[in-house]
Coordinates of C-alpha atoms in Angstrom, one line a residue:
X1 CA 93.1 5.1 198.4
X2 CA 90.8 2.5 199.7
X3 CA 87.3 3.1 198.3
X4 CA 86.1 -0.3 199.6
X5 CA 86.6 0.9 203.2
X6 CA 83.5 0.0 205.2
X7 CA 82.1 3.0 207.2
X8 CA 81.0 2.1 210.7
X9 CA 78.7 3.8 213.1
X10 CA 80.5 6.7 214.8
X11 CA 83.0 7.3 212.1
X12 CA 83.8 11.0 211.4
X13 CA 83.9 11.8 207.7
X14 CA 85.5 15.1 206.4
X15 CA 84.7 15.9 202.8
X16 CA 84.4 18.7 200.2
X17 CA 80.9 19.1 198.8
X18 CA 80.2 20.2 195.2
X19 CA 80.6 23.8 196.1
X20 CA 84.1 23.1 197.6
X21 CA 82.8 23.7 201.1
X22 CA 84.5 21.6 203.8
X23 CA 81.9 19.6 205.7
X24 CA 82.1 17.1 208.6
X25 CA 79.5 14.4 209.1
X26 CA 79.1 11.7 211.8
X27 CA 78.0 8.3 210.6
X28 CA 74.9 7.4 212.6
X29 CA 73.6 4.4 210.8
X30 CA 74.8 0.9 211.6
X31 CA 74.5 -0.5 208.1
X32 CA 77.9 -1.1 206.6
X33 CA 78.2 1.5 203.8
X34 CA 81.3 1.5 201.6
X35 CA 83.3 4.7 201.2
X36 CA 82.8 4.7 197.5
X37 CA 79.0 4.6 198.0
X38 CA 79.1 7.5 200.5
X39 CA 81.4 9.7 198.3
X40 CA 79.0 10.2 195.4
X41 CA 79.5 13.7 194.1
X42 CA 81.5 14.8 197.2
X43 CA 85.2 14.3 197.7
X44 CA 86.1 12.5 200.9
X45 CA 89.2 13.9 202.5
X46 CA 89.4 12.0 205.7
X47 CA 87.7 9.2 207.8
X48 CA 88.4 9.0 211.5
X49 CA 87.4 6.3 214.0
X50 CA 86.8 8.0 217.4
X51 CA 87.6 4.8 219.4
X52 CA 91.3 5.8 219.6
X53 CA 90.9 8.9 217.4
X54 CA 92.8 7.1 214.7
X55 CA 92.7 8.3 211.1
X56 CA 91.9 5.4 208.9
X57 CA 91.7 7.2 205.5
X58 CA 93.1 10.5 204.3
X59 CA 93.6 12.2 201.0
X60 CA 97.0 14.0 200.7
X61 CA 97.4 17.0 198.5
X62 CA 99.8 16.4 195.6
X63 CA 100.9 20.0 195.3
X64 CA 101.6 22.5 198.0
X65 CA 100.2 26.1 197.7
X66 CA 103.3 27.6 196.1
X67 CA 103.4 24.9 193.4
X68 CA 99.7 25.3 192.7
X69 CA 100.0 29.1 192.4
X70 CA 102.9 28.8 190.0
X71 CA 101.2 26.2 187.8
X72 CA 97.9 28.2 187.8
X73 CA 99.8 31.2 186.5
X74 CA 101.6 29.2 183.8
X75 CA 98.5 27.4 182.5
X76 CA 96.1 30.4 182.7
X77 CA 96.1 31.3 178.9
X78 CA 95.3 27.8 177.8
X79 CA 93.7 26.2 180.8
X80 CA 90.7 24.8 178.9
X81 CA 92.9 22.9 176.5
X82 CA 95.2 21.0 178.9
X83 CA 95.2 17.2 178.6
X84 CA 97.5 16.4 181.5
X85 CA 100.5 17.6 183.6
X86 CA 103.3 15.1 184.3
X87 CA 106.7 15.0 186.1
X88 CA 109.6 13.6 184.0
X89 CA 113.3 13.2 184.2
X90 CA 115.9 12.1 186.7
X91 CA 116.7 13.2 190.2
X92 CA 119.0 16.1 189.2
X93 CA 117.3 16.9 185.9
X94 CA 113.5 16.8 186.6
X95 CA 111.0 18.9 184.7
X96 CA 107.2 19.3 184.4
X97 CA 105.5 18.6 181.1
X98 CA 102.2 20.2 180.2
X99 CA 100.3 18.4 177.5
X100 CA 97.9 20.5 175.4
X101 CA 95.0 18.8 173.6
X102 CA 96.3 19.9 170.1
X103 CA 99.4 17.6 170.4
X104 CA 101.6 20.3 171.8
X105 CA 103.8 20.1 174.9
X106 CA 105.3 22.7 177.1
X107 CA 108.3 21.7 179.2
X108 CA 109.0 23.9 182.2
X109 CA 112.6 24.6 183.3
X110 CA 114.6 21.8 185.0
X111 CA 114.8 21.6 188.7
X112 CA 116.3 19.3 191.4
X113 CA 113.8 16.4 191.8
X114 CA 114.1 16.7 195.6
X115 CA 113.2 20.4 195.8
X116 CA 109.8 20.7 194.1
X117 CA 106.7 18.6 193.2
X118 CA 107.8 15.9 195.7
X119 CA 104.4 14.3 195.9
X120 CA 104.0 13.9 192.1
X121 CA 105.0 10.4 190.7
X122 CA 107.3 10.3 187.7
X123 CA 105.6 9.8 184.4
X124 CA 102.1 9.8 185.8
X125 CA 99.7 11.9 183.9
X126 CA 97.7 14.1 186.3
X127 CA 94.5 16.0 185.4
X128 CA 94.0 19.5 186.6
X129 CA 91.4 18.2 189.1
X130 CA 93.8 15.7 190.6
X131 CA 96.3 18.5 191.2
X132 CA 93.8 20.8 192.7
X133 CA 94.1 23.4 189.9

């Protein structure tokens, strides 16, 4: 993720505003604004340069819709107390660890590391916001 990317006149920026509504804006000014300055409270999803319709920045979802739905259902009773969610293990014995603020952990059943949660990095602690939950 390159937050120091310089936005240029004519760039097309796709973002989610505070109300999670997808918006598209065309950069009209010629002063070189950095992506991190533009982002503010909004979450930038993609920046395109229309010269060759090349995407120069894009946020990729970590979880697919089935993975999100499953985790939402699992964490529903204690959602407000979750510290992080992480992927641990080895290729054939991978599991999801859910950390609860009261120093408790929930380990979900093992799965093949190549089947599910492919975009999660091993041992990285993700917040609910990062995972789109």
